[in-house]
mmCIF file of C-alpha atoms in Angstrom:
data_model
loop_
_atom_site.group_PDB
_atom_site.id
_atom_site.type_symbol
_atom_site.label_atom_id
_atom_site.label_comp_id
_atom_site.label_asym_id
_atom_site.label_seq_id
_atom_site.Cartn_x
_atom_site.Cartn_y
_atom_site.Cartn_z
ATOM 1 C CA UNK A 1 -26.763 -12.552 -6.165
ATOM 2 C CA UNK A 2 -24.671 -9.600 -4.701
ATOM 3 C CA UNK A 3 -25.819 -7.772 -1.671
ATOM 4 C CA UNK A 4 -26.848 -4.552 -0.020
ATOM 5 C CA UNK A 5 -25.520 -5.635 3.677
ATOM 6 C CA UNK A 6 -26.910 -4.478 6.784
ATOM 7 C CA UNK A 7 -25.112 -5.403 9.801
ATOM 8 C CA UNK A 8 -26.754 -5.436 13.394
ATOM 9 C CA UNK A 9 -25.354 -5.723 16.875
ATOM 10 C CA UNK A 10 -26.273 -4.898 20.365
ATOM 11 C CA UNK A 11 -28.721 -6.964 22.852
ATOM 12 C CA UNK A 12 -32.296 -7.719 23.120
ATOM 13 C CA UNK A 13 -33.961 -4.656 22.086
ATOM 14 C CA UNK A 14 -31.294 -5.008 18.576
ATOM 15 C CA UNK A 15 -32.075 -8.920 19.083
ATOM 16 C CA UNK A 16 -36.210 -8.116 19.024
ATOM 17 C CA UNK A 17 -38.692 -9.178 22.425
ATOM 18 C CA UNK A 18 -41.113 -6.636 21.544
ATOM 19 C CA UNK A 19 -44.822 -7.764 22.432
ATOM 20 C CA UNK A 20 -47.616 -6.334 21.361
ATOM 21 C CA UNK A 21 -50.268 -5.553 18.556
ATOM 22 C CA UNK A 22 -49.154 -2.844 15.693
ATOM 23 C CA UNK A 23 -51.492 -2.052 12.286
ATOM 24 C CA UNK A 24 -48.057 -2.149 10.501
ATOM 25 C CA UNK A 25 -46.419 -5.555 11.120
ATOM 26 C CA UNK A 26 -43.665 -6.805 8.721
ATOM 27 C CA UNK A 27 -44.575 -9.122 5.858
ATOM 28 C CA UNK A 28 -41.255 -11.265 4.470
ATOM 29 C CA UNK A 29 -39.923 -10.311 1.667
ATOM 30 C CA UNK A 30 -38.038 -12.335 -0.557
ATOM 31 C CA UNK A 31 -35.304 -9.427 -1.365
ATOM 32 C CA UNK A 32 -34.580 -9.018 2.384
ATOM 33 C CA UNK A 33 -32.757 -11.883 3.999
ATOM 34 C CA UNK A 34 -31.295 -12.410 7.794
ATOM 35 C CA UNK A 35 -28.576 -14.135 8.223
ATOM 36 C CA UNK A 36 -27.994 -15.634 11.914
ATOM 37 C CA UNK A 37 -26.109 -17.856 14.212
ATOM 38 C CA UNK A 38 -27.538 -21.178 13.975
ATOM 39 C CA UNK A 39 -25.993 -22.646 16.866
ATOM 40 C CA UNK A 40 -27.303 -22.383 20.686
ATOM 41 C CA UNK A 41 -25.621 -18.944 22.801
ATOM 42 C CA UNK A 42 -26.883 -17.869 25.630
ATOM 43 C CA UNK A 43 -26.580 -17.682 29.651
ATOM 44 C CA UNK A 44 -26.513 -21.312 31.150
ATOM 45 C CA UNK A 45 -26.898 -21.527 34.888
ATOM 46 C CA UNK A 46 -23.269 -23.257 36.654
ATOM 47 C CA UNK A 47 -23.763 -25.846 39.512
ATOM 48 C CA UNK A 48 -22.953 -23.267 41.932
ATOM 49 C CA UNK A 49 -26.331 -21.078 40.466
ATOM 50 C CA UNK A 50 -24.492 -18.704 38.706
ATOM 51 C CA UNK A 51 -25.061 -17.618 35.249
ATOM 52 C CA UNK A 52 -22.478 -17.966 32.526
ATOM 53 C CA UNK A 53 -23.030 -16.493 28.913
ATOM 54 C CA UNK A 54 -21.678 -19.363 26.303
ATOM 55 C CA UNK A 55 -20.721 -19.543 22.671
ATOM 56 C CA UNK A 56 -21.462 -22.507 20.016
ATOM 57 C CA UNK A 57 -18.454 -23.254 18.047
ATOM 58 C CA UNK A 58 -17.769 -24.173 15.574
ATOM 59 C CA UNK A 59 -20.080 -21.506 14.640
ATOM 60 C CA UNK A 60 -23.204 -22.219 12.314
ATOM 61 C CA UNK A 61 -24.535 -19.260 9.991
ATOM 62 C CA UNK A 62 -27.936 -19.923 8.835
ATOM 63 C CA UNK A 63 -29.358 -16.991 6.033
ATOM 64 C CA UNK A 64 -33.468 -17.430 5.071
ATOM 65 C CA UNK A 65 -35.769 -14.390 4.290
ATOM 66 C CA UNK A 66 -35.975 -12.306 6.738
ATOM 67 C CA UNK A 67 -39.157 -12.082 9.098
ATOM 68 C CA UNK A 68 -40.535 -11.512 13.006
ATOM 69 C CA UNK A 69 -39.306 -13.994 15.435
ATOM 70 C CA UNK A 70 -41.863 -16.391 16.479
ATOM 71 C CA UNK A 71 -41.500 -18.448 19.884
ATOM 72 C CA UNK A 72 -44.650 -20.870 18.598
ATOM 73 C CA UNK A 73 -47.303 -18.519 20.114
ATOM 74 C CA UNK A 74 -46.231 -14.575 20.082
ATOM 75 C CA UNK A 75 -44.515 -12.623 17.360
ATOM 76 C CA UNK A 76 -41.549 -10.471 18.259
ATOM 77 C CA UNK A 77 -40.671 -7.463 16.918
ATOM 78 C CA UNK A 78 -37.431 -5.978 15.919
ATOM 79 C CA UNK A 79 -36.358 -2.462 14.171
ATOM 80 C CA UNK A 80 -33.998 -3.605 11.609
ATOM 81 C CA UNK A 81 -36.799 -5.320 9.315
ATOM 82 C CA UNK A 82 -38.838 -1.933 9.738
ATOM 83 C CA UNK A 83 -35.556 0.221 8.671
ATOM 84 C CA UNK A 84 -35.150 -2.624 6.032
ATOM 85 C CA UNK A 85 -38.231 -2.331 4.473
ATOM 86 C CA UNK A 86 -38.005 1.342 4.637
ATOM 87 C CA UNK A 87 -34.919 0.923 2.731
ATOM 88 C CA UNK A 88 -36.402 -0.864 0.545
ATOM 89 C CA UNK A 89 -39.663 0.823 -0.568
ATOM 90 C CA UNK A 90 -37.031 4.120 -1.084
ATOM 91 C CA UNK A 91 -35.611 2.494 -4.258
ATOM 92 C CA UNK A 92 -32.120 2.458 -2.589
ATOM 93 C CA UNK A 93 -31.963 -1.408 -3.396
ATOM 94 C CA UNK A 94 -31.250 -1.041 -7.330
ATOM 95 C CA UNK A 95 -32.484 -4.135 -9.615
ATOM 96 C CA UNK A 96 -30.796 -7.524 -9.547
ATOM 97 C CA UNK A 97 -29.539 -7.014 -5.485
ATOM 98 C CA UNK A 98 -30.731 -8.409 -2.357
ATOM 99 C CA UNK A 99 -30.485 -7.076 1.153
ATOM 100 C CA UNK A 100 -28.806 -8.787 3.539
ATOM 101 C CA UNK A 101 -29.330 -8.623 7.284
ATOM 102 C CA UNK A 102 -26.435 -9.543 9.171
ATOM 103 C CA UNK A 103 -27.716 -10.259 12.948
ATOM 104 C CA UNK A 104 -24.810 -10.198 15.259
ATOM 105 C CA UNK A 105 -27.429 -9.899 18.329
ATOM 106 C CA UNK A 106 -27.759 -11.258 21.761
ATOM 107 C CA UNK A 107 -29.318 -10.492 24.489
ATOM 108 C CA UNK A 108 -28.471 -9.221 28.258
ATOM 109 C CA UNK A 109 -24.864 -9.146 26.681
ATOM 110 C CA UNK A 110 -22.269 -6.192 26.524
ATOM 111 C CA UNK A 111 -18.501 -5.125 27.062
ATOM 112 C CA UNK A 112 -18.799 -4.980 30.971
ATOM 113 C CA UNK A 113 -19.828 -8.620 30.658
ATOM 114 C CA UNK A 114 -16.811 -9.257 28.311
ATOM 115 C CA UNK A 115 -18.970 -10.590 25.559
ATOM 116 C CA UNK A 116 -19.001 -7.504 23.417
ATOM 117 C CA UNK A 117 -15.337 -5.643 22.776
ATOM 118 C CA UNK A 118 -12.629 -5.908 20.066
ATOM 119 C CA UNK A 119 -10.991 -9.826 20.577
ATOM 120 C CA UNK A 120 -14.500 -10.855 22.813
ATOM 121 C CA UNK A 121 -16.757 -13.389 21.578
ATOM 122 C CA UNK A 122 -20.290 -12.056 20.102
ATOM 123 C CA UNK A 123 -17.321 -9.536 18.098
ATOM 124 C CA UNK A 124 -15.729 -12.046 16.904
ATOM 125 C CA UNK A 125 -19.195 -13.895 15.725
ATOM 126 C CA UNK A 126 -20.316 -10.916 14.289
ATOM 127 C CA UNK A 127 -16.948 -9.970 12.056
ATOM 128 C CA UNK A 128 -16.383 -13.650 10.979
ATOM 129 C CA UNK A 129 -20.340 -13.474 9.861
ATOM 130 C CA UNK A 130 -19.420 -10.558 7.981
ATOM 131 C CA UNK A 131 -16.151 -12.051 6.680
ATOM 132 C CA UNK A 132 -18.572 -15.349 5.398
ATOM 133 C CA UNK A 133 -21.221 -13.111 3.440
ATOM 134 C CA UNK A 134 -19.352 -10.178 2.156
ATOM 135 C CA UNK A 135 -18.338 -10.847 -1.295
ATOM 136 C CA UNK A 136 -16.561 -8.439 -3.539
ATOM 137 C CA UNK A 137 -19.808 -7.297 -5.614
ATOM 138 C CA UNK A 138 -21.460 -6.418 -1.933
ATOM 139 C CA UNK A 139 -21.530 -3.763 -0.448
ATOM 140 C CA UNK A 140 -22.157 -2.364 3.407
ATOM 141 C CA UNK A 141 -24.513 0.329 3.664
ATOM 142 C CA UNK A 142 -24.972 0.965 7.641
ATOM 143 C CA UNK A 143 -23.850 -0.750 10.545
ATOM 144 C CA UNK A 144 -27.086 -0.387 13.501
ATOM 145 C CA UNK A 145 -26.302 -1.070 17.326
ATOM 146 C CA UNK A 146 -28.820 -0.904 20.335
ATOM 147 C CA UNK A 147 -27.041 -2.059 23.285
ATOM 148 C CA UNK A 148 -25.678 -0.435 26.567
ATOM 149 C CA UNK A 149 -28.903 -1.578 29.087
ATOM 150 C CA UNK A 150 -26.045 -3.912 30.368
ATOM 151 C CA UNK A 151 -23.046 -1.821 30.876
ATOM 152 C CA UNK A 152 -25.385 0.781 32.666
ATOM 153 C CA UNK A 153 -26.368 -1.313 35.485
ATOM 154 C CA UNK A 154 -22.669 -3.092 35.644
ATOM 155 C CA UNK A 155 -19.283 -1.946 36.676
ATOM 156 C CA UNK A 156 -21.563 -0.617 39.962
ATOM 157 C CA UNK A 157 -18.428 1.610 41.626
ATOM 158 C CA UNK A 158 -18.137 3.604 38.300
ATOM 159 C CA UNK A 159 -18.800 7.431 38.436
ATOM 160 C CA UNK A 160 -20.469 9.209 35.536
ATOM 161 C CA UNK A 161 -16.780 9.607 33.639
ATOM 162 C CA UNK A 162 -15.365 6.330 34.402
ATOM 163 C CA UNK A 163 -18.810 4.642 32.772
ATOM 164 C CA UNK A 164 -18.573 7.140 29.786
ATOM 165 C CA UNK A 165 -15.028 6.436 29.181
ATOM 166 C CA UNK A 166 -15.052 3.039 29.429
ATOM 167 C CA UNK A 167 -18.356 2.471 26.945
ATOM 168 C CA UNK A 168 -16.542 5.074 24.482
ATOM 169 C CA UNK A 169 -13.554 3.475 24.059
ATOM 170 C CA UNK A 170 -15.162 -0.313 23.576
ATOM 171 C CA UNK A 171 -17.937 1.085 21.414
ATOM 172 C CA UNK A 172 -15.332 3.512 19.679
ATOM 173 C CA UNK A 173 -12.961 0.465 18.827
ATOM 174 C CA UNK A 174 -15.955 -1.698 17.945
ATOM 175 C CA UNK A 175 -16.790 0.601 15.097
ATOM 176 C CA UNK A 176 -13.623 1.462 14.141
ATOM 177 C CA UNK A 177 -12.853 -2.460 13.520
ATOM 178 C CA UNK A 178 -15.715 -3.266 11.673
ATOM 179 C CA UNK A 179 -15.448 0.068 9.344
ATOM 180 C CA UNK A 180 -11.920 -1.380 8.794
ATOM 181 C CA UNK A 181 -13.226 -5.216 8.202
ATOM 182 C CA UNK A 182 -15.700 -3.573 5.965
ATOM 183 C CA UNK A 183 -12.904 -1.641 4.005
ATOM 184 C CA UNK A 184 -14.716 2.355 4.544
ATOM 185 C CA UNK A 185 -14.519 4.321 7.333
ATOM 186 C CA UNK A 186 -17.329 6.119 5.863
ATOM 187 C CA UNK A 187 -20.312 3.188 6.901
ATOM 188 C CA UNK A 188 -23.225 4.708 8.668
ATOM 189 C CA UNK A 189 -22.989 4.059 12.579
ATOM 190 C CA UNK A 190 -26.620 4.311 14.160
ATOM 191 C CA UNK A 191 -27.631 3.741 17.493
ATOM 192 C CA UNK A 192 -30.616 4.245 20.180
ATOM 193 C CA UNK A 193 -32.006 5.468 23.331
ATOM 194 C CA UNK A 194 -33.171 3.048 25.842
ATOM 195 C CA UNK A 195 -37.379 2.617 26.840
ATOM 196 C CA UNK A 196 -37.861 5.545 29.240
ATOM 197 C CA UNK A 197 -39.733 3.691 31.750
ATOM 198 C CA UNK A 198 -36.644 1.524 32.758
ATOM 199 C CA UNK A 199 -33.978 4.313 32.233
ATOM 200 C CA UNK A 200 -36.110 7.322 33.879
ATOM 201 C CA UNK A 201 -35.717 5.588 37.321
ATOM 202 C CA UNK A 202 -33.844 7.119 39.814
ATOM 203 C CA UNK A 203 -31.353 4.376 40.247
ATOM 204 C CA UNK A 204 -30.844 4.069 36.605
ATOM 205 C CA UNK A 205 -30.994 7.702 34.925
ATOM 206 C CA UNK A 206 -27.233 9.035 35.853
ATOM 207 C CA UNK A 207 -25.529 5.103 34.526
ATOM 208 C CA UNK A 208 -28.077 5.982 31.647
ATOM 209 C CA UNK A 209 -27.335 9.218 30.586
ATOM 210 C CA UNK A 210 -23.520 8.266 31.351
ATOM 211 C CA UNK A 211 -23.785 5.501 27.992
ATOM 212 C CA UNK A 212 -25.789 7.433 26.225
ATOM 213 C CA UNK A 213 -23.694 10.168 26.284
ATOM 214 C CA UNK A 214 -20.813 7.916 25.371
ATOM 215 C CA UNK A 215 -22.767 6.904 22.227
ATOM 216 C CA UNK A 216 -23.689 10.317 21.306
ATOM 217 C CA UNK A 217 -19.946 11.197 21.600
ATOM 218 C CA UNK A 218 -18.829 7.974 19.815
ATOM 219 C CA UNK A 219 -21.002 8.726 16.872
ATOM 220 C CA UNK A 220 -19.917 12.512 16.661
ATOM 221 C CA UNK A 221 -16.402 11.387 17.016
ATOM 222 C CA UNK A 222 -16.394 9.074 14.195
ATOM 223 C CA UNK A 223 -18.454 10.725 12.082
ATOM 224 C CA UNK A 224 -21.421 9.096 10.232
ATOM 225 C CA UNK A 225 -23.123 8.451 13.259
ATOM 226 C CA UNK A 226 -26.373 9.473 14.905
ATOM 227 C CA UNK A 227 -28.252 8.448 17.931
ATOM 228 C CA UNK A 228 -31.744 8.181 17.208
ATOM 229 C CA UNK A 229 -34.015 9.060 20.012
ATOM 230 C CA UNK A 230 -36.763 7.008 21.804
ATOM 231 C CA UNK A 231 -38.039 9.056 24.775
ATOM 232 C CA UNK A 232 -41.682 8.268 24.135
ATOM 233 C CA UNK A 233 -41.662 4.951 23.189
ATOM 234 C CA UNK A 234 -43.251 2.505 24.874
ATOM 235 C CA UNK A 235 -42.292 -0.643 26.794
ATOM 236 C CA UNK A 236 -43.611 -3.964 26.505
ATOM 237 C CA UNK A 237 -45.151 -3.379 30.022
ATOM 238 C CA UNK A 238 -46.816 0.006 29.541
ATOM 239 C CA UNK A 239 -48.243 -2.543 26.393
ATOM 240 C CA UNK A 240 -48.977 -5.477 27.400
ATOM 241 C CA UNK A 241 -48.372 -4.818 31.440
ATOM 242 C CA UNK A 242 -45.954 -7.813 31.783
ATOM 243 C CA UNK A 243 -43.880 -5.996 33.727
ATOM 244 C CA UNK A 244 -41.136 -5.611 31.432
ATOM 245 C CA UNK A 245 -40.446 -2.144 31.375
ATOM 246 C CA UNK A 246 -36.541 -2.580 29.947
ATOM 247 C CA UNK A 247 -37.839 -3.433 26.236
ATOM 248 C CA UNK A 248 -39.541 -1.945 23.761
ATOM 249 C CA UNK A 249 -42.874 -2.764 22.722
ATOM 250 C CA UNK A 250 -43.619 -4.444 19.078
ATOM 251 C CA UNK A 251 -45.669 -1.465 17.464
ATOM 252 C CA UNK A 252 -42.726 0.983 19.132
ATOM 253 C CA UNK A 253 -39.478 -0.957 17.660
ATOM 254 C CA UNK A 254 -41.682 -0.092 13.910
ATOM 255 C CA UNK A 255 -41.292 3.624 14.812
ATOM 256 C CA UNK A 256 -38.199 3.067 15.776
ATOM 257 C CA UNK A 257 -36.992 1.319 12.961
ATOM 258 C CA UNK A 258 -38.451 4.165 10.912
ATOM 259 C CA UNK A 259 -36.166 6.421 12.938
ATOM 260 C CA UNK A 260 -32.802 4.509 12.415
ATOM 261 C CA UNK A 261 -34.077 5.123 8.587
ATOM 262 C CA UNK A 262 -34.530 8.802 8.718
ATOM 263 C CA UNK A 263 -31.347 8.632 10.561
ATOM 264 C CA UNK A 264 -29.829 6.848 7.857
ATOM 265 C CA UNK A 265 -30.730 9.113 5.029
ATOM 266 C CA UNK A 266 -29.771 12.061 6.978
ATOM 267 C CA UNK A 267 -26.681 11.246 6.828
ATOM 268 C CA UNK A 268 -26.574 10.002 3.373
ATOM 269 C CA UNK A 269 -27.872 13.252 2.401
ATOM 270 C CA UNK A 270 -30.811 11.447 1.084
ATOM 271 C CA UNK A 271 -34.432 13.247 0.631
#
């Protein structure tokens, strides 16, 4: 069965911890799968009490339809099914196809931390995923990111043009390296604020603005590319009042799925 291929990178608001009722939750499909790293990745506390991000390998891709991830009690939301379905219900996925999602994602991780970047680990998980599902009757048709939380609170001595700088070049050669993989330069880049609550703070907004400014400038660079915005979106604590005010809630990762989409078919040229 050839594929339409999504692929999907970033941390946890690409990896999907929003809480939360929403009146428009995401019901499996059997044309839209998920392909995923099987094994266990994470941070794993040292003896000394620090926290060290780890890799499974060999590495173990698991596809299955594609749904909401469930920890046994909550459902979690995440944007890609949302732009997904969208994609869907537009007739872009012609007769005979299936969709693939390829999740690269993990959370709390970026290139500061040396997990994301050309040669780092979660890139190298993510381009051998795509190397494993990408046959020659499939085809990519958008690469989405949400990630950059982490390199805004890192690298603590950088000014506003050393943090821009560094996150453009990473994310710059990130894209351009999986365009390349993917054989088209021409692959649909998209990428996302951050929940305003955490990044309106005053000793977040300047690292903020610093990233997103580098994405904005990444995706007008390359071309293809749009940041999608998500001022009023809410957190999971404005939602649930957890106190996590760094992720978006459940019913606001739908909208913004439905963004990336509109996004998407902007630059497609698609009404």
């Amino acid at each position: 069965m050839p594929y339409d291929i999504i692929i999907l990178g970033g941390q946890s608001n690409a990896e999907g911890t929003g809480l939360g009722k929403t009146d428009r939750p995401f019901i499996p499909d059997e044309r839209i799968l998920m392909m995923r790293d099987g094994g266990k990745y994470g941070y794993e506390e040292q003896p000394d009490g620090a926290m060290k991000y780890f890799v499974t390998e060999p590495y173990t891709f698991v596809t299955e339809t594609a749904r909401e991830r469930n920890d046994g009690e909550r459902d979690y939301g995440m944007f890609v099914l949302t732009f997904a379905k969208k994609y869907v219900e537009a007739g872009l996925l012609e007769d005979g196809r299936k969709l693939l999602i390829i999740n690269g994602t993990s959370g709390g991780t970026g290139f500061a931390g040396k997990q994301w970047g050309v040669g780092r680990v979660l890139h190298d998980r993510l381009t051998r995923m795509i190397g494993e599902a990408k046959g020659e009757n499939d085809r990519v048709v958008a690469f989405l990111w949400h990630q950059g939380e982490h390199d805004a609170f890192e690298n603590a001595d950088f000014d506003f043009a050393a943090r821009h700088d560094y996150y453009f070049d990473h994310l710059s050669a990130t894209v351009n390296d999986v365009r390349k993989l993917c054989g088209s330069d021409e692959i649909p880049f998209i990428a996302g604020e951050f929940v305003s609550e955490w990044r309106d703070k005053e000793e977040n907004s300047r690292a903020c603005e610093a990233v997103l400014s580098a994405t904005a400038d990444v995706c007008k660079t390359l071309g293809n590319g749009k940041l999608v915005m998500a001022r009023d979106l809410k957190s999971n604590n404005q939602t649930v009042n957890n106190g996590d005010d760094i992720h978006f809630c459940r019913d606001a990762l739908v909208t913004l799925g439905e963004r990336y989409f509109d996004a998407f078919t902007e630059i497609k040229g698609i009404k």
